[in-house]
């Protein structure tokens, strides 16, 4: 079904579709892809409306990811920007730069697929859209920080927002290190 899913770089004209994807309930509605952008203190001091406003401003200023449609229905989102756009990545023990790492690769940090559209190939289409988006914006290397469902098969959908190792493998990514039993750093040259 992946062929039926269409992705496009998000911009001001797609904001309403993106808002539909994030919705008003659940983890996406409380995050609006700001977890990796804000310090812990700022995260704790920012409510969901303010987080939505931050993402809206980021969309207006550039294109921080891709949105997916199935027909006319907005069904998903993937956040993808340079590593340096996500200050919390540099502090995370999972994604903190190591001596041999590229300094500022592009990073896919988040997937949101609306509940009723899961298991239809949306995440796979979003990954392909994120690769295309990064390449079109000059990326030469792209990373992801997915969960390993083989190591932890009981992960909830909420815990899979980073994507999965198997998903990234289908996109041509290779594991460059395993900073924990259930997380990987995966990379691909573009």
mmCIF file with all atom_site columns, C-alpha atoms in Angstrom:
data_model
loop_
_atom_site.group_PDB
_atom_site.id
_atom_site.type_symbol
_atom_site.label_atom_id
_atom_site.label_alt_id
_atom_site.label_comp_id
_atom_site.label_asym_id
_atom_site.label_entity_id
_atom_site.label_seq_id
_atom_site.pdbx_PDB_ins_code
_atom_site.Cartn_x
_atom_site.Cartn_y
_atom_site.Cartn_z
_atom_site.occupancy
_atom_site.B_iso_or_equiv
_atom_site.pdbx_formal_charge
_atom_site.auth_seq_id
_atom_site.auth_comp_id
_atom_site.auth_asym_id
_atom_site.auth_atom_id
_atom_site.pdbx_PDB_model_num
ATOM 1   C CA . UNK A 1 1   ? 0.000  0.000  0.000  1.00 0.00 ? 1   UNK A CA 1
ATOM 2   C CA . UNK A 1 2   ? 3.056  2.306  0.228  1.00 0.00 ? 2   UNK A CA 1
ATOM 3   C CA . UNK A 1 3   ? 2.504  3.326  -3.414 1.00 0.00 ? 3   UNK A CA 1
ATOM 4   C CA . UNK A 1 4   ? -0.819 4.912  -2.408 1.00 0.00 ? 4   UNK A CA 1
ATOM 5   C CA . UNK A 1 5   ? 0.843  7.157  0.194  1.00 0.00 ? 5   UNK A CA 1
ATOM 6   C CA . UNK A 1 6   ? 2.099  10.501 -1.107 1.00 0.00 ? 6   UNK A CA 1
ATOM 7   C CA . UNK A 1 7   ? 4.611  12.602 0.836  1.00 0.00 ? 7   UNK A CA 1
ATOM 8   C CA . UNK A 1 8   ? 5.585  16.227 0.481  1.00 0.00 ? 8   UNK A CA 1
ATOM 9   C CA . UNK A 1 9   ? 7.910  18.588 2.292  1.00 0.00 ? 9   UNK A CA 1
ATOM 10  C CA . UNK A 1 10  ? 5.860  20.548 4.765  1.00 0.00 ? 10  UNK A CA 1
ATOM 11  C CA . UNK A 1 11  ? 5.359  24.264 4.207  1.00 0.00 ? 11  UNK A CA 1
ATOM 12  C CA . UNK A 1 12  ? 2.834  26.961 5.095  1.00 0.00 ? 12  UNK A CA 1
ATOM 13  C CA . UNK A 1 13  ? 0.286  25.510 2.659  1.00 0.00 ? 13  UNK A CA 1
ATOM 14  C CA . UNK A 1 14  ? 0.349  22.120 4.423  1.00 0.00 ? 14  UNK A CA 1
ATOM 15  C CA . UNK A 1 15  ? -0.001 23.413 7.988  1.00 0.00 ? 15  UNK A CA 1
ATOM 16  C CA . UNK A 1 16  ? -3.654 22.402 8.362  1.00 0.00 ? 16  UNK A CA 1
ATOM 17  C CA . UNK A 1 17  ? -2.834 18.876 7.181  1.00 0.00 ? 17  UNK A CA 1
ATOM 18  C CA . UNK A 1 18  ? 0.037  18.694 9.642  1.00 0.00 ? 18  UNK A CA 1
ATOM 19  C CA . UNK A 1 19  ? -2.257 19.899 12.442 1.00 0.00 ? 19  UNK A CA 1
ATOM 20  C CA . UNK A 1 20  ? -4.659 17.086 11.584 1.00 0.00 ? 20  UNK A CA 1
ATOM 21  C CA . UNK A 1 21  ? -1.859 14.533 11.874 1.00 0.00 ? 21  UNK A CA 1
ATOM 22  C CA . UNK A 1 22  ? -0.839 15.767 15.338 1.00 0.00 ? 22  UNK A CA 1
ATOM 23  C CA . UNK A 1 23  ? -4.462 15.932 16.467 1.00 0.00 ? 23  UNK A CA 1
ATOM 24  C CA . UNK A 1 24  ? -5.654 16.863 19.933 1.00 0.00 ? 24  UNK A CA 1
ATOM 25  C CA . UNK A 1 25  ? -5.058 13.646 21.902 1.00 0.00 ? 25  UNK A CA 1
ATOM 26  C CA . UNK A 1 26  ? -2.149 11.374 22.666 1.00 0.00 ? 26  UNK A CA 1
ATOM 27  C CA . UNK A 1 27  ? 1.603  11.857 22.616 1.00 0.00 ? 27  UNK A CA 1
ATOM 28  C CA . UNK A 1 28  ? 1.890  13.723 19.282 1.00 0.00 ? 28  UNK A CA 1
ATOM 29  C CA . UNK A 1 29  ? -0.608 16.383 20.428 1.00 0.00 ? 29  UNK A CA 1
ATOM 30  C CA . UNK A 1 30  ? 1.507  16.987 23.512 1.00 0.00 ? 30  UNK A CA 1
ATOM 31  C CA . UNK A 1 31  ? 4.860  17.121 21.757 1.00 0.00 ? 31  UNK A CA 1
ATOM 32  C CA . UNK A 1 32  ? 4.514  18.713 18.316 1.00 0.00 ? 32  UNK A CA 1
ATOM 33  C CA . UNK A 1 33  ? 8.076  17.515 17.604 1.00 0.00 ? 33  UNK A CA 1
ATOM 34  C CA . UNK A 1 34  ? 9.634  19.869 20.118 1.00 0.00 ? 34  UNK A CA 1
ATOM 35  C CA . UNK A 1 35  ? 11.226 17.233 22.404 1.00 0.00 ? 35  UNK A CA 1
ATOM 36  C CA . UNK A 1 36  ? 14.586 17.418 20.627 1.00 0.00 ? 36  UNK A CA 1
ATOM 37  C CA . UNK A 1 37  ? 14.377 21.167 20.049 1.00 0.00 ? 37  UNK A CA 1
ATOM 38  C CA . UNK A 1 38  ? 13.834 22.415 23.623 1.00 0.00 ? 38  UNK A CA 1
ATOM 39  C CA . UNK A 1 39  ? 15.892 22.175 26.783 1.00 0.00 ? 39  UNK A CA 1
ATOM 40  C CA . UNK A 1 40  ? 14.288 20.089 29.534 1.00 0.00 ? 40  UNK A CA 1
ATOM 41  C CA . UNK A 1 41  ? 13.371 23.268 31.467 1.00 0.00 ? 41  UNK A CA 1
ATOM 42  C CA . UNK A 1 42  ? 11.802 24.846 28.381 1.00 0.00 ? 42  UNK A CA 1
ATOM 43  C CA . UNK A 1 43  ? 9.973  21.599 27.578 1.00 0.00 ? 43  UNK A CA 1
ATOM 44  C CA . UNK A 1 44  ? 8.494  21.462 31.071 1.00 0.00 ? 44  UNK A CA 1
ATOM 45  C CA . UNK A 1 45  ? 7.520  25.134 30.918 1.00 0.00 ? 45  UNK A CA 1
ATOM 46  C CA . UNK A 1 46  ? 5.800  24.958 27.524 1.00 0.00 ? 46  UNK A CA 1
ATOM 47  C CA . UNK A 1 47  ? 2.224  23.747 27.121 1.00 0.00 ? 47  UNK A CA 1
ATOM 48  C CA . UNK A 1 48  ? 0.875  21.885 24.091 1.00 0.00 ? 48  UNK A CA 1
ATOM 49  C CA . UNK A 1 49  ? -0.569 25.036 22.507 1.00 0.00 ? 49  UNK A CA 1
ATOM 50  C CA . UNK A 1 50  ? 2.808  26.757 22.750 1.00 0.00 ? 50  UNK A CA 1
ATOM 51  C CA . UNK A 1 51  ? 4.537  23.678 21.306 1.00 0.00 ? 51  UNK A CA 1
ATOM 52  C CA . UNK A 1 52  ? 2.121  23.733 18.360 1.00 0.00 ? 52  UNK A CA 1
ATOM 53  C CA . UNK A 1 53  ? 2.911  27.427 17.864 1.00 0.00 ? 53  UNK A CA 1
ATOM 54  C CA . UNK A 1 54  ? 6.644  26.647 17.888 1.00 0.00 ? 54  UNK A CA 1
ATOM 55  C CA . UNK A 1 55  ? 6.248  24.001 15.189 1.00 0.00 ? 55  UNK A CA 1
ATOM 56  C CA . UNK A 1 56  ? 4.050  26.375 13.184 1.00 0.00 ? 56  UNK A CA 1
ATOM 57  C CA . UNK A 1 57  ? 6.787  29.031 13.351 1.00 0.00 ? 57  UNK A CA 1
ATOM 58  C CA . UNK A 1 58  ? 9.380  26.429 12.286 1.00 0.00 ? 58  UNK A CA 1
ATOM 59  C CA . UNK A 1 59  ? 7.219  25.448 9.311  1.00 0.00 ? 59  UNK A CA 1
ATOM 60  C CA . UNK A 1 60  ? 6.820  29.110 8.355  1.00 0.00 ? 60  UNK A CA 1
ATOM 61  C CA . UNK A 1 61  ? 10.611 29.608 8.574  1.00 0.00 ? 61  UNK A CA 1
ATOM 62  C CA . UNK A 1 62  ? 11.577 26.513 6.610  1.00 0.00 ? 62  UNK A CA 1
ATOM 63  C CA . UNK A 1 63  ? 10.636 22.919 6.067  1.00 0.00 ? 63  UNK A CA 1
ATOM 64  C CA . UNK A 1 64  ? 11.357 20.751 9.117  1.00 0.00 ? 64  UNK A CA 1
ATOM 65  C CA . UNK A 1 65  ? 9.955  17.528 7.672  1.00 0.00 ? 65  UNK A CA 1
ATOM 66  C CA . UNK A 1 66  ? 7.464  15.761 5.463  1.00 0.00 ? 66  UNK A CA 1
ATOM 67  C CA . UNK A 1 67  ? 3.749  15.114 5.692  1.00 0.00 ? 67  UNK A CA 1
ATOM 68  C CA . UNK A 1 68  ? 1.973  12.101 4.149  1.00 0.00 ? 68  UNK A CA 1
ATOM 69  C CA . UNK A 1 69  ? -1.460 11.685 2.599  1.00 0.00 ? 69  UNK A CA 1
ATOM 70  C CA . UNK A 1 70  ? -3.502 8.649  1.698  1.00 0.00 ? 70  UNK A CA 1
ATOM 71  C CA . UNK A 1 71  ? -5.832 10.061 -0.914 1.00 0.00 ? 71  UNK A CA 1
ATOM 72  C CA . UNK A 1 72  ? -7.019 13.413 0.474  1.00 0.00 ? 72  UNK A CA 1
ATOM 73  C CA . UNK A 1 73  ? -6.488 12.327 4.078  1.00 0.00 ? 73  UNK A CA 1
ATOM 74  C CA . UNK A 1 74  ? -3.371 13.577 5.958  1.00 0.00 ? 74  UNK A CA 1
ATOM 75  C CA . UNK A 1 75  ? -2.025 10.458 7.674  1.00 0.00 ? 75  UNK A CA 1
ATOM 76  C CA . UNK A 1 76  ? 1.543  11.004 8.871  1.00 0.00 ? 76  UNK A CA 1
ATOM 77  C CA . UNK A 1 77  ? 4.592  13.127 9.547  1.00 0.00 ? 77  UNK A CA 1
ATOM 78  C CA . UNK A 1 78  ? 8.345  12.632 9.766  1.00 0.00 ? 78  UNK A CA 1
ATOM 79  C CA . UNK A 1 79  ? 10.679 15.233 11.254 1.00 0.00 ? 79  UNK A CA 1
ATOM 80  C CA . UNK A 1 80  ? 13.953 15.611 9.362  1.00 0.00 ? 80  UNK A CA 1
ATOM 81  C CA . UNK A 1 81  ? 16.480 18.446 9.589  1.00 0.00 ? 81  UNK A CA 1
ATOM 82  C CA . UNK A 1 82  ? 20.186 18.912 10.194 1.00 0.00 ? 82  UNK A CA 1
ATOM 83  C CA . UNK A 1 83  ? 21.414 17.472 13.508 1.00 0.00 ? 83  UNK A CA 1
ATOM 84  C CA . UNK A 1 84  ? 22.231 21.015 14.650 1.00 0.00 ? 84  UNK A CA 1
ATOM 85  C CA . UNK A 1 85  ? 18.510 21.932 14.518 1.00 0.00 ? 85  UNK A CA 1
ATOM 86  C CA . UNK A 1 86  ? 17.930 19.547 17.445 1.00 0.00 ? 86  UNK A CA 1
ATOM 87  C CA . UNK A 1 87  ? 19.958 20.756 20.469 1.00 0.00 ? 87  UNK A CA 1
ATOM 88  C CA . UNK A 1 88  ? 18.808 17.846 22.650 1.00 0.00 ? 88  UNK A CA 1
ATOM 89  C CA . UNK A 1 89  ? 20.349 15.292 20.270 1.00 0.00 ? 89  UNK A CA 1
ATOM 90  C CA . UNK A 1 90  ? 23.815 16.558 21.169 1.00 0.00 ? 90  UNK A CA 1
ATOM 91  C CA . UNK A 1 91  ? 23.072 15.966 24.867 1.00 0.00 ? 91  UNK A CA 1
ATOM 92  C CA . UNK A 1 92  ? 21.499 12.531 24.476 1.00 0.00 ? 92  UNK A CA 1
ATOM 93  C CA . UNK A 1 93  ? 23.650 9.486  25.309 1.00 0.00 ? 93  UNK A CA 1
ATOM 94  C CA . UNK A 1 94  ? 22.034 7.788  22.287 1.00 0.00 ? 94  UNK A CA 1
ATOM 95  C CA . UNK A 1 95  ? 22.884 10.382 19.635 1.00 0.00 ? 95  UNK A CA 1
ATOM 96  C CA . UNK A 1 96  ? 25.755 12.374 21.157 1.00 0.00 ? 96  UNK A CA 1
ATOM 97  C CA . UNK A 1 97  ? 28.524 12.849 18.574 1.00 0.00 ? 97  UNK A CA 1
ATOM 98  C CA . UNK A 1 98  ? 31.430 10.426 18.685 1.00 0.00 ? 98  UNK A CA 1
ATOM 99  C CA . UNK A 1 99  ? 34.919 11.190 17.290 1.00 0.00 ? 99  UNK A CA 1
ATOM 100 C CA . UNK A 1 100 ? 34.305 9.425  13.953 1.00 0.00 ? 100 UNK A CA 1
ATOM 101 C CA . UNK A 1 101 ? 30.785 10.800 13.414 1.00 0.00 ? 101 UNK A CA 1
ATOM 102 C CA . UNK A 1 102 ? 29.967 13.398 10.780 1.00 0.00 ? 102 UNK A CA 1
ATOM 103 C CA . UNK A 1 103 ? 29.586 16.754 12.522 1.00 0.00 ? 103 UNK A CA 1
ATOM 104 C CA . UNK A 1 104 ? 26.173 17.797 11.222 1.00 0.00 ? 104 UNK A CA 1
ATOM 105 C CA . UNK A 1 105 ? 24.375 15.004 9.374  1.00 0.00 ? 105 UNK A CA 1
ATOM 106 C CA . UNK A 1 106 ? 20.680 15.302 8.725  1.00 0.00 ? 106 UNK A CA 1
ATOM 107 C CA . UNK A 1 107 ? 18.593 13.504 11.325 1.00 0.00 ? 107 UNK A CA 1
ATOM 108 C CA . UNK A 1 108 ? 15.221 11.798 11.180 1.00 0.00 ? 108 UNK A CA 1
ATOM 109 C CA . UNK A 1 109 ? 13.960 12.145 14.734 1.00 0.00 ? 109 UNK A CA 1
ATOM 110 C CA . UNK A 1 110 ? 10.265 11.391 14.730 1.00 0.00 ? 110 UNK A CA 1
ATOM 111 C CA . UNK A 1 111 ? 7.469  9.556  12.947 1.00 0.00 ? 111 UNK A CA 1
ATOM 112 C CA . UNK A 1 112 ? 3.795  10.208 13.612 1.00 0.00 ? 112 UNK A CA 1
ATOM 113 C CA . UNK A 1 113 ? 1.223  7.988  11.914 1.00 0.00 ? 113 UNK A CA 1
ATOM 114 C CA . UNK A 1 114 ? -2.410 8.514  12.798 1.00 0.00 ? 114 UNK A CA 1
ATOM 115 C CA . UNK A 1 115 ? -3.775 5.512  14.663 1.00 0.00 ? 115 UNK A CA 1
ATOM 116 C CA . UNK A 1 116 ? -6.344 4.496  12.053 1.00 0.00 ? 116 UNK A CA 1
ATOM 117 C CA . UNK A 1 117 ? -3.697 4.515  9.300  1.00 0.00 ? 117 UNK A CA 1
ATOM 118 C CA . UNK A 1 118 ? -1.045 2.326  10.899 1.00 0.00 ? 118 UNK A CA 1
ATOM 119 C CA . UNK A 1 119 ? 0.141  -0.874 9.195  1.00 0.00 ? 119 UNK A CA 1
ATOM 120 C CA . UNK A 1 120 ? -0.564 0.587  5.755  1.00 0.00 ? 120 UNK A CA 1
ATOM 121 C CA . UNK A 1 121 ? 3.002  1.462  4.752  1.00 0.00 ? 121 UNK A CA 1
ATOM 122 C CA . UNK A 1 122 ? 2.799  5.087  5.911  1.00 0.00 ? 122 UNK A CA 1
ATOM 123 C CA . UNK A 1 123 ? 6.033  5.002  7.951  1.00 0.00 ? 123 UNK A CA 1
ATOM 124 C CA . UNK A 1 124 ? 7.909  3.450  5.025  1.00 0.00 ? 124 UNK A CA 1
ATOM 125 C CA . UNK A 1 125 ? 6.597  6.168  2.698  1.00 0.00 ? 125 UNK A CA 1
ATOM 126 C CA . UNK A 1 126 ? 7.523  8.830  5.261  1.00 0.00 ? 126 UNK A CA 1
ATOM 127 C CA . UNK A 1 127 ? 11.069 7.467  5.458  1.00 0.00 ? 127 UNK A CA 1
ATOM 128 C CA . UNK A 1 128 ? 11.398 7.649  1.663  1.00 0.00 ? 128 UNK A CA 1
ATOM 129 C CA . UNK A 1 129 ? 9.931  11.157 1.703  1.00 0.00 ? 129 UNK A CA 1
ATOM 130 C CA . UNK A 1 130 ? 12.373 12.207 4.439  1.00 0.00 ? 130 UNK A CA 1
ATOM 131 C CA . UNK A 1 131 ? 15.303 10.887 2.387  1.00 0.00 ? 131 UNK A CA 1
ATOM 132 C CA . UNK A 1 132 ? 14.120 12.797 -0.670 1.00 0.00 ? 132 UNK A CA 1
ATOM 133 C CA . UNK A 1 133 ? 13.523 15.955 1.394  1.00 0.00 ? 133 UNK A CA 1
ATOM 134 C CA . UNK A 1 134 ? 17.002 15.829 2.956  1.00 0.00 ? 134 UNK A CA 1
ATOM 135 C CA . UNK A 1 135 ? 18.664 15.184 -0.408 1.00 0.00 ? 135 UNK A CA 1
ATOM 136 C CA . UNK A 1 136 ? 16.784 18.092 -2.018 1.00 0.00 ? 136 UNK A CA 1
ATOM 137 C CA . UNK A 1 137 ? 18.032 20.349 0.799  1.00 0.00 ? 137 UNK A CA 1
ATOM 138 C CA . UNK A 1 138 ? 21.672 19.384 0.263  1.00 0.00 ? 138 UNK A CA 1
ATOM 139 C CA . UNK A 1 139 ? 22.147 16.571 2.775  1.00 0.00 ? 139 UNK A CA 1
ATOM 140 C CA . UNK A 1 140 ? 24.944 14.114 2.015  1.00 0.00 ? 140 UNK A CA 1
ATOM 141 C CA . UNK A 1 141 ? 24.569 11.966 5.156  1.00 0.00 ? 141 UNK A CA 1
ATOM 142 C CA . UNK A 1 142 ? 21.432 11.166 7.127  1.00 0.00 ? 142 UNK A CA 1
ATOM 143 C CA . UNK A 1 143 ? 20.945 9.438  10.465 1.00 0.00 ? 143 UNK A CA 1
ATOM 144 C CA . UNK A 1 144 ? 18.166 7.881  12.496 1.00 0.00 ? 144 UNK A CA 1
ATOM 145 C CA . UNK A 1 145 ? 18.051 6.756  16.124 1.00 0.00 ? 145 UNK A CA 1
ATOM 146 C CA . UNK A 1 146 ? 15.510 3.932  15.998 1.00 0.00 ? 146 UNK A CA 1
ATOM 147 C CA . UNK A 1 147 ? 14.386 1.356  18.516 1.00 0.00 ? 147 UNK A CA 1
ATOM 148 C CA . UNK A 1 148 ? 15.263 -2.298 18.070 1.00 0.00 ? 148 UNK A CA 1
ATOM 149 C CA . UNK A 1 149 ? 12.034 -4.262 18.317 1.00 0.00 ? 149 UNK A CA 1
ATOM 150 C CA . UNK A 1 150 ? 13.974 -7.535 18.225 1.00 0.00 ? 150 UNK A CA 1
ATOM 151 C CA . UNK A 1 151 ? 15.654 -6.551 21.495 1.00 0.00 ? 151 UNK A CA 1
ATOM 152 C CA . UNK A 1 152 ? 12.390 -5.189 22.959 1.00 0.00 ? 152 UNK A CA 1
ATOM 153 C CA . UNK A 1 153 ? 9.393  -6.680 21.126 1.00 0.00 ? 153 UNK A CA 1
ATOM 154 C CA . UNK A 1 154 ? 6.894  -5.292 23.639 1.00 0.00 ? 154 UNK A CA 1
ATOM 155 C CA . UNK A 1 155 ? 7.528  -1.637 22.822 1.00 0.00 ? 155 UNK A CA 1
ATOM 156 C CA . UNK A 1 156 ? 4.337  0.399  22.652 1.00 0.00 ? 156 UNK A CA 1
ATOM 157 C CA . UNK A 1 157 ? 3.455  2.474  19.601 1.00 0.00 ? 157 UNK A CA 1
ATOM 158 C CA . UNK A 1 158 ? 4.397  5.581  21.597 1.00 0.00 ? 158 UNK A CA 1
ATOM 159 C CA . UNK A 1 159 ? 7.890  4.165  22.186 1.00 0.00 ? 159 UNK A CA 1
ATOM 160 C CA . UNK A 1 160 ? 8.365  3.573  18.449 1.00 0.00 ? 160 UNK A CA 1
ATOM 161 C CA . UNK A 1 161 ? 8.189  7.225  17.424 1.00 0.00 ? 161 UNK A CA 1
ATOM 162 C CA . UNK A 1 162 ? 11.906 7.145  16.572 1.00 0.00 ? 162 UNK A CA 1
ATOM 163 C CA . UNK A 1 163 ? 11.168 4.483  13.960 1.00 0.00 ? 163 UNK A CA 1
ATOM 164 C CA . UNK A 1 164 ? 12.434 0.917  14.106 1.00 0.00 ? 164 UNK A CA 1
ATOM 165 C CA . UNK A 1 165 ? 15.711 -0.673 13.083 1.00 0.00 ? 165 UNK A CA 1
ATOM 166 C CA . UNK A 1 166 ? 13.850 -2.828 10.551 1.00 0.00 ? 166 UNK A CA 1
ATOM 167 C CA . UNK A 1 167 ? 12.202 0.247  9.002  1.00 0.00 ? 167 UNK A CA 1
ATOM 168 C CA . UNK A 1 168 ? 15.524 2.046  8.609  1.00 0.00 ? 168 UNK A CA 1
ATOM 169 C CA . UNK A 1 169 ? 17.144 -1.085 7.144  1.00 0.00 ? 169 UNK A CA 1
ATOM 170 C CA . UNK A 1 170 ? 14.477 -1.115 4.408  1.00 0.00 ? 170 UNK A CA 1
ATOM 171 C CA . UNK A 1 171 ? 15.570 2.451  3.622  1.00 0.00 ? 171 UNK A CA 1
ATOM 172 C CA . UNK A 1 172 ? 19.209 1.454  3.109  1.00 0.00 ? 172 UNK A CA 1
ATOM 173 C CA . UNK A 1 173 ? 20.514 2.534  6.527  1.00 0.00 ? 173 UNK A CA 1
ATOM 174 C CA . UNK A 1 174 ? 23.231 0.612  8.355  1.00 0.00 ? 174 UNK A CA 1
ATOM 175 C CA . UNK A 1 175 ? 23.769 0.332  12.100 1.00 0.00 ? 175 UNK A CA 1
ATOM 176 C CA . UNK A 1 176 ? 26.896 2.294  13.056 1.00 0.00 ? 176 UNK A CA 1
ATOM 177 C CA . UNK A 1 177 ? 26.580 1.637  16.798 1.00 0.00 ? 177 UNK A CA 1
ATOM 178 C CA . UNK A 1 178 ? 24.243 0.338  19.471 1.00 0.00 ? 178 UNK A CA 1
ATOM 179 C CA . UNK A 1 179 ? 24.418 2.771  22.420 1.00 0.00 ? 179 UNK A CA 1
ATOM 180 C CA . UNK A 1 180 ? 21.934 0.607  24.324 1.00 0.00 ? 180 UNK A CA 1
ATOM 181 C CA . UNK A 1 181 ? 20.391 -2.826 23.961 1.00 0.00 ? 181 UNK A CA 1
ATOM 182 C CA . UNK A 1 182 ? 17.233 -1.450 22.376 1.00 0.00 ? 182 UNK A CA 1
ATOM 183 C CA . UNK A 1 183 ? 18.501 1.606  20.465 1.00 0.00 ? 183 UNK A CA 1
ATOM 184 C CA . UNK A 1 184 ? 20.719 2.055  17.422 1.00 0.00 ? 184 UNK A CA 1
ATOM 185 C CA . UNK A 1 185 ? 22.375 4.853  15.539 1.00 0.00 ? 185 UNK A CA 1
ATOM 186 C CA . UNK A 1 186 ? 21.833 4.164  11.841 1.00 0.00 ? 186 UNK A CA 1
ATOM 187 C CA . UNK A 1 187 ? 23.335 6.092  8.955  1.00 0.00 ? 187 UNK A CA 1
ATOM 188 C CA . UNK A 1 188 ? 23.065 6.321  5.203  1.00 0.00 ? 188 UNK A CA 1
ATOM 189 C CA . UNK A 1 189 ? 24.980 8.326  2.611  1.00 0.00 ? 189 UNK A CA 1
ATOM 190 C CA . UNK A 1 190 ? 22.840 10.223 0.115  1.00 0.00 ? 190 UNK A CA 1
#
